[in-house]
């Protein structure tokens, strides 16, 4: 057993966690990590999933954009579902107050723009994905080589956020500038397929 894994947690003790002590021993600031995960959970669920639902409604008439928005929306919900158990495993918890939780989000709320044109909505969606990429790469940096479980989760989510950015670059360039900037997007199998974060096979019929 490496020196740093010497037993801190006493036999039968349920107030401490070996799963936390081993990552602390490798240099992870666990309290800071929990805070960042709560901020990311709030961004995925409150500022993204919730507001994307509203934004998508207002893409009426652009059924192609709505399809893509639906995948991004549902995949962010899948991200939320992945993050929450990890927060509790680390000894953290979600704020009991939804407003307080919303206000801790690491990304600004993607509220319906005024006027709610497709260009304005797609710009907002693009910038939300960019915030998500920055937030998840920060978790990857913090956990790489130290906390394999959080790192694996964060890198799966990051994979999808990078795809989401590419999708919205493609759609915004087309809608606003009449330009073709392909994302390299293949369609998802089902809405919210989330191949990385749900560990689902890639759509390949
Ligand atoms: Fe996400
Ligand atoms: Fe996303």
Short mmCIF file of C-alpha atoms and ligand atoms in Angstrom, two decimals:
data_model
loop_
_atom_site.label_atom_id
_atom_site.label_comp_id
_atom_site.label_asym_id
_atom_site.label_seq_id
_atom_site.Cartn_x
_atom_site.Cartn_y
_atom_site.Cartn_z
CA UNK A 1 0.00 0.00 0.00
CA UNK A 2 1.48 3.43 -0.90
CA UNK A 3 2.51 5.53 2.10
CA UNK A 4 -0.16 8.13 1.36
CA UNK A 5 -2.92 5.51 1.61
CA UNK A 6 -2.14 4.66 5.24
CA UNK A 7 -5.39 4.05 7.04
CA UNK A 8 -7.02 7.26 8.25
CA UNK A 9 -10.53 5.90 8.32
CA UNK A 10 -11.13 3.72 11.34
CA UNK A 11 -12.62 0.24 11.11
CA UNK A 12 -16.43 0.48 10.84
CA UNK A 13 -16.40 4.31 10.84
CA UNK A 14 -19.28 5.65 8.74
CA UNK A 15 -18.41 9.32 9.23
CA UNK A 16 -15.41 9.23 6.91
CA UNK A 17 -14.80 7.80 3.46
CA UNK A 18 -11.80 5.98 2.07
CA UNK A 19 -13.04 7.04 -1.39
CA UNK A 20 -12.48 10.64 -0.32
CA UNK A 21 -9.27 10.17 1.67
CA UNK A 22 -7.44 8.49 -1.21
CA UNK A 23 -8.09 11.39 -3.56
CA UNK A 24 -7.24 13.94 -0.86
CA UNK A 25 -3.96 12.08 -0.31
CA UNK A 26 -3.24 12.56 -4.02
CA UNK A 27 -3.69 16.30 -3.79
CA UNK A 28 -7.35 16.95 -4.62
CA UNK A 29 -8.93 19.85 -2.72
CA UNK A 30 -12.13 17.92 -2.07
CA UNK A 31 -14.10 20.85 -0.66
CA UNK A 32 -13.29 22.94 -3.72
CA UNK A 33 -14.13 20.05 -6.02
CA UNK A 34 -17.54 19.63 -4.38
CA UNK A 35 -18.23 23.37 -4.84
CA UNK A 36 -17.29 23.18 -8.50
CA UNK A 37 -19.46 20.09 -9.02
CA UNK A 38 -22.44 21.80 -7.37
CA UNK A 39 -21.88 24.85 -9.63
CA UNK A 40 -21.73 22.58 -12.68
CA UNK A 41 -24.81 20.63 -11.58
CA UNK A 42 -26.68 23.93 -11.24
CA UNK A 43 -25.46 25.01 -14.67
CA UNK A 44 -26.56 21.73 -16.28
CA UNK A 45 -29.95 21.51 -14.65
CA UNK A 46 -31.11 25.00 -13.77
CA UNK A 47 -29.37 27.29 -16.23
CA UNK A 48 -29.26 24.90 -19.13
CA UNK A 49 -31.88 22.15 -19.11
CA UNK A 50 -34.58 24.42 -17.76
CA UNK A 51 -33.86 27.38 -20.04
CA UNK A 52 -33.09 25.24 -23.09
CA UNK A 53 -36.61 23.85 -22.75
CA UNK A 54 -37.98 27.38 -23.13
CA UNK A 55 -35.53 28.33 -25.88
CA UNK A 56 -36.41 25.24 -27.88
CA UNK A 57 -40.11 26.10 -27.80
CA UNK A 58 -39.25 29.41 -29.43
CA UNK A 59 -37.42 27.82 -32.34
CA UNK A 60 -40.87 27.06 -33.72
CA UNK A 61 -40.78 26.63 -37.47
CA UNK A 62 -37.13 25.59 -37.44
CA UNK A 63 -37.72 21.89 -36.92
CA UNK A 64 -34.11 21.04 -37.80
CA UNK A 65 -32.79 23.41 -35.13
CA UNK A 66 -35.30 22.05 -32.63
CA UNK A 67 -33.98 18.52 -33.19
CA UNK A 68 -30.43 19.54 -32.39
CA UNK A 69 -31.51 21.65 -29.44
CA UNK A 70 -33.43 18.65 -28.10
CA UNK A 71 -30.32 16.49 -28.09
CA UNK A 72 -28.28 19.17 -26.32
CA UNK A 73 -31.11 19.79 -23.85
CA UNK A 74 -31.59 16.13 -22.91
CA UNK A 75 -27.87 15.43 -22.78
CA UNK A 76 -27.45 18.24 -20.28
CA UNK A 77 -30.12 16.59 -18.19
CA UNK A 78 -28.15 13.34 -18.42
CA UNK A 79 -25.11 15.28 -17.21
CA UNK A 80 -27.02 16.47 -14.18
CA UNK A 81 -28.01 12.89 -13.36
CA UNK A 82 -24.36 11.83 -13.56
CA UNK A 83 -23.01 14.61 -11.37
CA UNK A 84 -25.43 14.40 -8.45
CA UNK A 85 -24.37 10.97 -7.12
CA UNK A 86 -20.73 12.03 -7.31
CA UNK A 87 -21.41 15.09 -5.13
CA UNK A 88 -22.90 12.88 -2.41
CA UNK A 89 -20.15 10.25 -2.67
CA UNK A 90 -17.65 13.00 -1.99
CA UNK A 91 -19.57 13.99 1.14
CA UNK A 92 -21.26 17.02 -0.41
CA UNK A 93 -24.92 17.78 -0.94
CA UNK A 94 -27.27 19.87 -3.06
CA UNK A 95 -28.61 23.10 -1.54
CA UNK A 96 -32.07 22.48 -0.15
CA UNK A 97 -33.28 25.73 -1.67
CA UNK A 98 -33.80 25.78 -5.44
CA UNK A 99 -33.24 29.53 -5.75
CA UNK A 100 -29.98 29.28 -3.82
CA UNK A 101 -28.96 26.38 -6.05
CA UNK A 102 -29.83 28.31 -9.21
CA UNK A 103 -27.74 31.27 -8.04
CA UNK A 104 -24.64 29.07 -7.54
CA UNK A 105 -24.58 28.03 -11.19
CA UNK A 106 -21.22 28.30 -12.88
CA UNK A 107 -22.81 29.63 -16.09
CA UNK A 108 -25.31 32.45 -16.55
CA UNK A 109 -28.92 31.47 -17.07
CA UNK A 110 -29.77 30.96 -20.75
CA UNK A 111 -32.92 33.07 -20.57
CA UNK A 112 -35.04 33.71 -23.63
CA UNK A 113 -33.47 36.61 -25.54
CA UNK A 114 -35.43 39.65 -26.64
CA UNK A 115 -36.40 39.47 -29.46
CA UNK A 116 -36.44 35.65 -29.47
CA UNK A 117 -35.15 35.28 -33.02
CA UNK A 118 -33.42 32.10 -34.16
CA UNK A 119 -30.12 34.00 -34.43
CA UNK A 120 -30.39 35.32 -30.87
CA UNK A 121 -31.40 31.92 -29.50
CA UNK A 122 -28.62 30.06 -31.34
CA UNK A 123 -26.05 32.62 -30.11
CA UNK A 124 -27.16 32.04 -26.55
CA UNK A 125 -27.06 28.26 -26.96
CA UNK A 126 -23.56 28.46 -28.41
CA UNK A 127 -22.25 30.60 -25.58
CA UNK A 128 -23.84 28.30 -22.98
CA UNK A 129 -22.01 25.33 -24.46
CA UNK A 130 -18.77 27.30 -24.35
CA UNK A 131 -19.29 28.00 -20.67
CA UNK A 132 -19.89 24.28 -20.10
CA UNK A 133 -16.65 23.37 -21.90
CA UNK A 134 -14.67 25.79 -19.73
CA UNK A 135 -16.30 24.45 -16.56
CA UNK A 136 -15.71 20.79 -17.38
CA UNK A 137 -12.13 21.17 -18.53
CA UNK A 138 -11.46 22.81 -15.15
CA UNK A 139 -12.75 19.67 -13.40
CA UNK A 140 -10.63 17.51 -15.73
CA UNK A 141 -7.52 19.56 -14.89
CA UNK A 142 -8.21 19.31 -11.19
CA UNK A 143 -8.74 15.55 -11.13
CA UNK A 144 -6.42 14.19 -13.82
CA UNK A 145 -4.17 11.49 -12.38
CA UNK A 146 -5.68 11.97 -8.91
CA UNK A 147 -9.39 11.19 -8.94
CA UNK A 148 -10.10 8.74 -11.77
CA UNK A 149 -13.82 8.51 -11.03
CA UNK A 150 -14.55 12.23 -11.26
CA UNK A 151 -12.13 12.57 -14.17
CA UNK A 152 -13.89 9.85 -16.14
CA UNK A 153 -17.26 11.49 -15.57
CA UNK A 154 -16.01 14.99 -16.42
CA UNK A 155 -14.25 13.88 -19.58
CA UNK A 156 -17.37 12.06 -20.81
CA UNK A 157 -19.45 15.18 -20.25
CA UNK A 158 -16.75 17.34 -21.86
CA UNK A 159 -16.87 15.15 -24.98
CA UNK A 160 -20.55 15.96 -25.40
CA UNK A 161 -20.16 19.68 -24.63
CA UNK A 162 -17.52 19.95 -27.35
CA UNK A 163 -19.93 18.32 -29.79
CA UNK A 164 -22.69 20.68 -28.70
CA UNK A 165 -20.49 23.71 -29.40
CA UNK A 166 -19.75 22.39 -32.90
CA UNK A 167 -23.47 21.85 -33.56
CA UNK A 168 -24.39 25.40 -32.62
CA UNK A 169 -21.47 26.89 -34.57
CA UNK A 170 -22.85 25.09 -37.62
CA UNK A 171 -26.41 26.26 -37.06
CA UNK A 172 -25.54 29.87 -36.17
CA UNK A 173 -23.13 30.24 -39.11
CA UNK A 174 -25.88 29.01 -41.41
CA UNK A 175 -28.69 31.08 -39.91
CA UNK A 176 -26.82 34.33 -39.29
CA UNK A 177 -24.08 34.39 -41.93
CA UNK A 178 -25.34 32.06 -44.64
CA UNK A 179 -22.09 30.15 -44.22
CA UNK A 180 -21.44 26.44 -44.14
CA UNK A 181 -19.25 25.40 -41.20
CA UNK A 182 -19.96 21.68 -40.74
CA UNK A 183 -19.87 20.29 -37.22
CA UNK A 184 -19.19 16.78 -38.44
CA UNK A 185 -22.45 15.85 -36.75
CA UNK A 186 -24.01 12.45 -37.24
CA UNK A 187 -27.50 12.17 -35.89
CA UNK A 188 -28.06 10.72 -32.44
CA UNK A 189 -29.86 7.39 -32.21
CA UNK A 190 -32.71 8.77 -30.15
CA UNK A 191 -33.25 12.22 -28.71
CA UNK A 192 -30.83 12.72 -25.84
CA UNK A 193 -28.86 9.63 -26.80
CA UNK A 194 -25.76 10.87 -24.88
CA UNK A 195 -23.29 8.24 -26.17
CA UNK A 196 -20.49 9.33 -23.85
CA UNK A 197 -22.30 10.17 -20.66
CA UNK A 198 -24.76 7.26 -20.87
CA UNK A 199 -22.09 4.91 -22.18
CA UNK A 200 -24.44 4.08 -25.05
CA UNK A 201 -23.23 2.67 -28.33
CA UNK A 202 -22.82 5.22 -31.13
CA UNK A 203 -25.70 5.39 -33.56
CA UNK A 204 -24.63 3.05 -36.31
CA UNK A 205 -27.65 1.20 -37.71
FE1 LIG B 1 -23.94 19.54 -20.20
FE1 LIG B 2 -24.23 21.01 -23.55
#
